[in-house]
Coordinates of C-alpha atoms in Angstrom, one line a residue:
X1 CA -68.4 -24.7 85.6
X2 CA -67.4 -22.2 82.9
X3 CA -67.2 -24.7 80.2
X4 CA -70.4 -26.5 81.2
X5 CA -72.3 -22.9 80.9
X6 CA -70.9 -22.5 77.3
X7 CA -71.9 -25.7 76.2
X8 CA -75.4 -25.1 77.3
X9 CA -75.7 -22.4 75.2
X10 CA -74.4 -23.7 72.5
X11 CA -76.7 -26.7 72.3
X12 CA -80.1 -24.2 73.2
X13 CA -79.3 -22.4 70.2
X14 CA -78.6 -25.3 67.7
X15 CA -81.9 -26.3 69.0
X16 CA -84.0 -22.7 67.5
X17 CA -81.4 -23.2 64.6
X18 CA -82.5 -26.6 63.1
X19 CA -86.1 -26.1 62.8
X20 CA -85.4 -22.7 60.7
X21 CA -82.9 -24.2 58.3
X22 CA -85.9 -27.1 58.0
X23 CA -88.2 -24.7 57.3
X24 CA -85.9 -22.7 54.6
X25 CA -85.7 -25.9 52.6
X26 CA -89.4 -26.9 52.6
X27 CA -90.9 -23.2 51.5
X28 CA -89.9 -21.0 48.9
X29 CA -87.8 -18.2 49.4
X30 CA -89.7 -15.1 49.5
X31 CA -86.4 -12.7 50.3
X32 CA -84.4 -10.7 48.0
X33 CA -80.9 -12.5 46.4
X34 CA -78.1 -12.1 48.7
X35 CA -74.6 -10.8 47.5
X36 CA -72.1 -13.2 45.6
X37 CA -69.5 -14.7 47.8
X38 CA -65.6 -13.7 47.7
X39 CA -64.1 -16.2 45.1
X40 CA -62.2 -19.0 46.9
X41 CA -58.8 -20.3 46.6
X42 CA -57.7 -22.0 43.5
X43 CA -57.8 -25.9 43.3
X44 CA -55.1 -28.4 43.1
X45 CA -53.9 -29.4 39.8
X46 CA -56.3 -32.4 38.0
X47 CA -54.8 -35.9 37.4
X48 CA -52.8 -36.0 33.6
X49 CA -55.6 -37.1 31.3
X50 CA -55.6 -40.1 29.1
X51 CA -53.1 -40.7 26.0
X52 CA -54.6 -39.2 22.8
X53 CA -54.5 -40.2 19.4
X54 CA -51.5 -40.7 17.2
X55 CA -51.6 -38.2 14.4
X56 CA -51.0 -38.1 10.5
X57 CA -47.4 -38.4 8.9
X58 CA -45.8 -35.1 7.9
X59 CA -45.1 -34.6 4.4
X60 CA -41.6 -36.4 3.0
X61 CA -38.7 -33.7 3.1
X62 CA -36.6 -34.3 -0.2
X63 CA -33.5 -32.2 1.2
X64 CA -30.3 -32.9 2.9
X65 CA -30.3 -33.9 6.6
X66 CA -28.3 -31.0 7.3
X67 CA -29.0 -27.1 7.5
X68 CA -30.7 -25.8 4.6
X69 CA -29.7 -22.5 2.6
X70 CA -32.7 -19.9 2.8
X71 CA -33.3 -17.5 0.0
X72 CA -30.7 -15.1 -0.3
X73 CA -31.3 -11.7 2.1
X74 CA -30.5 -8.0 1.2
X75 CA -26.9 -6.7 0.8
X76 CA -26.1 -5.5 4.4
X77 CA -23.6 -2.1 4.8
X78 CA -20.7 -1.5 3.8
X79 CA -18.2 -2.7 6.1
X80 CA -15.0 -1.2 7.3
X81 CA -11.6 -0.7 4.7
X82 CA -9.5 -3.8 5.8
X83 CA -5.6 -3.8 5.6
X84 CA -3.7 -3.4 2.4
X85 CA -2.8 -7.1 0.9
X86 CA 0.2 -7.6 -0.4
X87 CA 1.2 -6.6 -3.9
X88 CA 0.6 -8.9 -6.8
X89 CA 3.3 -10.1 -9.6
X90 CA 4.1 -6.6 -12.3
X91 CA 2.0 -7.4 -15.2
X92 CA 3.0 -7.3 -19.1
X93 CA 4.1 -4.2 -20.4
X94 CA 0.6 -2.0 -22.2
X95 CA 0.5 -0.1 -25.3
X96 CA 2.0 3.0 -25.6
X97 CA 0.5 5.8 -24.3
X98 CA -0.5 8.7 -26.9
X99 CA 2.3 11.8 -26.7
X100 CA 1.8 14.1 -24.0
X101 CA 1.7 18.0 -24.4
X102 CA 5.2 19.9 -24.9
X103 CA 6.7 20.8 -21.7
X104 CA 7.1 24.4 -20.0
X105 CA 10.9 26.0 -21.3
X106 CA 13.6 24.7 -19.2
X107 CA 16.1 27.1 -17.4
X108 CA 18.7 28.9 -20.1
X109 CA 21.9 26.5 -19.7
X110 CA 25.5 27.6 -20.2
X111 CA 26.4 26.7 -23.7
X112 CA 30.0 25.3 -24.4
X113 CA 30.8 24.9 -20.6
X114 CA 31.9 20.8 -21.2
X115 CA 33.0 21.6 -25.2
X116 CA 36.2 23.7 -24.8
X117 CA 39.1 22.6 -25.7
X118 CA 42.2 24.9 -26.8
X119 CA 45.9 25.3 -26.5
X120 CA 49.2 26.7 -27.7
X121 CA 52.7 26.3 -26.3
X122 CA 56.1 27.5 -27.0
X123 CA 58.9 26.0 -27.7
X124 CA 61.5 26.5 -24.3
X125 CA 64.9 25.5 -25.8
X126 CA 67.1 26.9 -28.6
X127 CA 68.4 23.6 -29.6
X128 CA 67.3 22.1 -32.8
X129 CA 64.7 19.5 -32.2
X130 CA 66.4 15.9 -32.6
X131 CA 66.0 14.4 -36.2
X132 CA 63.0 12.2 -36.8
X133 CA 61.3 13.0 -33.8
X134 CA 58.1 14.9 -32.0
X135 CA 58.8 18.4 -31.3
X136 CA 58.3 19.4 -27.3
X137 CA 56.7 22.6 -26.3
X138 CA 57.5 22.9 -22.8
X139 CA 56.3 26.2 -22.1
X140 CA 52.6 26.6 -21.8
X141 CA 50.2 29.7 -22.7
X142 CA 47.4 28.0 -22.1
X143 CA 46.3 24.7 -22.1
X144 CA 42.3 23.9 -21.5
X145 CA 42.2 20.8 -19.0
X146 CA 45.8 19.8 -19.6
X147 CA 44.9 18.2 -23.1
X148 CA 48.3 19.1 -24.6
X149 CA 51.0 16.9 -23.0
X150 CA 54.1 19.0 -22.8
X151 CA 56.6 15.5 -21.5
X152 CA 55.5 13.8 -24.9
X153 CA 54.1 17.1 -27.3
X154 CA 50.9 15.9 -28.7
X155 CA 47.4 16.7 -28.2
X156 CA 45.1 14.2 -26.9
X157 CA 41.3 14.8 -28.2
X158 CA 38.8 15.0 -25.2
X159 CA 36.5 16.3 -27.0
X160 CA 35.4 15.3 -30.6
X161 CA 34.4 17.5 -33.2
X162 CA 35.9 19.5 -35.6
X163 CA 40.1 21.1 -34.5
X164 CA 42.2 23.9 -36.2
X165 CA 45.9 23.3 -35.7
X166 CA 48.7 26.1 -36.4
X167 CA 52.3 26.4 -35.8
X168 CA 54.6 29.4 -35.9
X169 CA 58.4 28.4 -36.2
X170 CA 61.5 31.1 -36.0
X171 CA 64.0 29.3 -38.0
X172 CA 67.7 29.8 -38.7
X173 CA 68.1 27.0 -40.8
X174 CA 65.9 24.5 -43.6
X175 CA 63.0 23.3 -41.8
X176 CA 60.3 20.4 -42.6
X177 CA 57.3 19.8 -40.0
X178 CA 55.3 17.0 -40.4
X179 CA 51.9 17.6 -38.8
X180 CA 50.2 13.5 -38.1
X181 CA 47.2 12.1 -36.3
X182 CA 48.1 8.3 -34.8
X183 CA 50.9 7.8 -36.9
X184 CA 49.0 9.2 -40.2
X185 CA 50.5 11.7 -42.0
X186 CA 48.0 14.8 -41.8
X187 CA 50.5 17.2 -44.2
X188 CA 53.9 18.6 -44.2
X189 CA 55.5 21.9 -43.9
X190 CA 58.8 22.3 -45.4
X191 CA 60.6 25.9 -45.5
X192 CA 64.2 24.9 -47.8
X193 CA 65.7 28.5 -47.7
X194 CA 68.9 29.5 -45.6
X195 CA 68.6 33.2 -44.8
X196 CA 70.1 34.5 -41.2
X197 CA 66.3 34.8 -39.5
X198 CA 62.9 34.2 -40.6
X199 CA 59.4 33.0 -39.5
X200 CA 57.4 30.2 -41.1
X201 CA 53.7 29.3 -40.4
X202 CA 51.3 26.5 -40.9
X203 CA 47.9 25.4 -40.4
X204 CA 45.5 22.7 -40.5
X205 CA 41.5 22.1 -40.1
X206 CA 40.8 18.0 -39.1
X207 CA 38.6 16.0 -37.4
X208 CA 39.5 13.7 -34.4
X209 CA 37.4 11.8 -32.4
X210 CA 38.1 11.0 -28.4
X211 CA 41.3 9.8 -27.7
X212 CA 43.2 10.3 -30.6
X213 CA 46.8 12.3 -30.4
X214 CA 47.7 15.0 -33.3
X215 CA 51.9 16.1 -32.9
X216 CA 54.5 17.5 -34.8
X217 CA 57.4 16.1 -35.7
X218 CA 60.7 16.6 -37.4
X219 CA 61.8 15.3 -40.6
X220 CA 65.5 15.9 -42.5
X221 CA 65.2 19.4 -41.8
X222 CA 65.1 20.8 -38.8
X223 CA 66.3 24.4 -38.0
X224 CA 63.5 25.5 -35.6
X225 CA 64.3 27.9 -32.5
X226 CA 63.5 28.8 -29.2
X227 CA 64.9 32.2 -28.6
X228 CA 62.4 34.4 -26.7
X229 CA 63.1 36.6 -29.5
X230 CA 61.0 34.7 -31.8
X231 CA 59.6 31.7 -30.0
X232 CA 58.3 28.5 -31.8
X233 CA 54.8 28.3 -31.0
X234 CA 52.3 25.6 -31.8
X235 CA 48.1 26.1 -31.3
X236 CA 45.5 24.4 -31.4
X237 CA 41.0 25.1 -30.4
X238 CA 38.1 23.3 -30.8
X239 CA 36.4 24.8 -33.9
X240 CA 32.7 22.9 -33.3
X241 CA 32.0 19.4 -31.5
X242 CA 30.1 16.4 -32.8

């Protein structure tokens, strides 16, 4: 009954609406514009549209077919130090350098320390010395690094430069010394007289260089003592080295 009611009056006002909408499109409007509508939703997307034209060829590329190298860009920063490589092969020898300034005084040094050399020994027995042979002076007064041999009686050099060489002899009989160097003949002292007790000297200035042997030795004559009442003593120093 309801829905019979409705449609009642829904057809008796379609009825006073049909003959106004006929009227509104037969006579001009006379009424003010009305406000623009709220935009509606967007469409669906058109269909594709046709194919177009094919264009013009591009202009022929004379390079390579791969990448090509642009201009060259700005130098960028300085990067980090890397590692240290490893050293190269030494190179030739330069010119020599100009002379530098003189050095600063060095310390005061000990002069002569390594150029000493001295000796003299005595004679330790009272026996002659045997004939033709090199006198032995066993009994040491000094002796500077042991260069004087007292089993054989000579001198070994250590040091070379300029020697002095004496000999004092307390004699009781003729006596000739020969004084050599390597089996030369430096010089010879010879005392021929026969009193009861006297003293006879000699000396002798040489050079020797290192390793050579200086010695005295007996000849005919050969009356030398050792008492320690007069002792036969033979020296010998380093005057200046070389």
């Amino acid at each position: 009954m309801s829905r019979h009611r409705c449609f009642l009056v829904i057809g008796a006002l379609l009825s006073l609406a049909v003959p106004m909408l006929v009227a509104m499109e037969t006579c001009p409007a006379t009424g003010m514009p009305g406000m623009p509508g709220i935009p509606g939703m967007p469409g669906r997307d058109g269909r594709d549209g046709e194919k177009g034209e094919k264009g013009q060829s591009g202009q022929v590329w004379h390079g390579g077919l791969g990448p090509q190298k642009g201009e060259k860009g700005e130098p960028g920063q300085m990067g980090f130090p890397g590692k240290r490589g490893q050293s190269g092969e030494p190179g030739e020898l330069g010119l020599p350098g100009k002379d530098g300034p003189p050095g600063e005084p060095g310390d005061p040094g000990t002069v002569g320390v390594q150029q000493k050399a001295a000796f003299s020994v005595a004679r330790g027995v009272n026996d002659y010395p045997e004939r033709a042979s090199v006198i032995r002076f066993t009994n040491v007064i000094t002796n500077i690094n042991d260069d004087y041999d007292t089993a054989t009686g000579r001198f070994r050099c250590r040091v070379p430069g300029t020697y002095y060489f004496v000999f004092h002899a307390s004699l009781e009989d003729r006596l000739c010394v020969l004084m050599k160097l390597d089996q030369t003949l430096l010089t010879s002292f010879c005392d021929h007289r026969r009193n009861r007790r006297q003293v006879t000297s000699g000396s002798l200035a040489v050079y020797l260089s290192t390793g050579q042997e200086v010695w005295l030795e007996t000849k005919d004559y050969r009356g030398m003592r050792g008492k320690p009442e007069g002792y036969s003593i033979f020296s010998g120093f380093l005057l200046h080295s070389h």
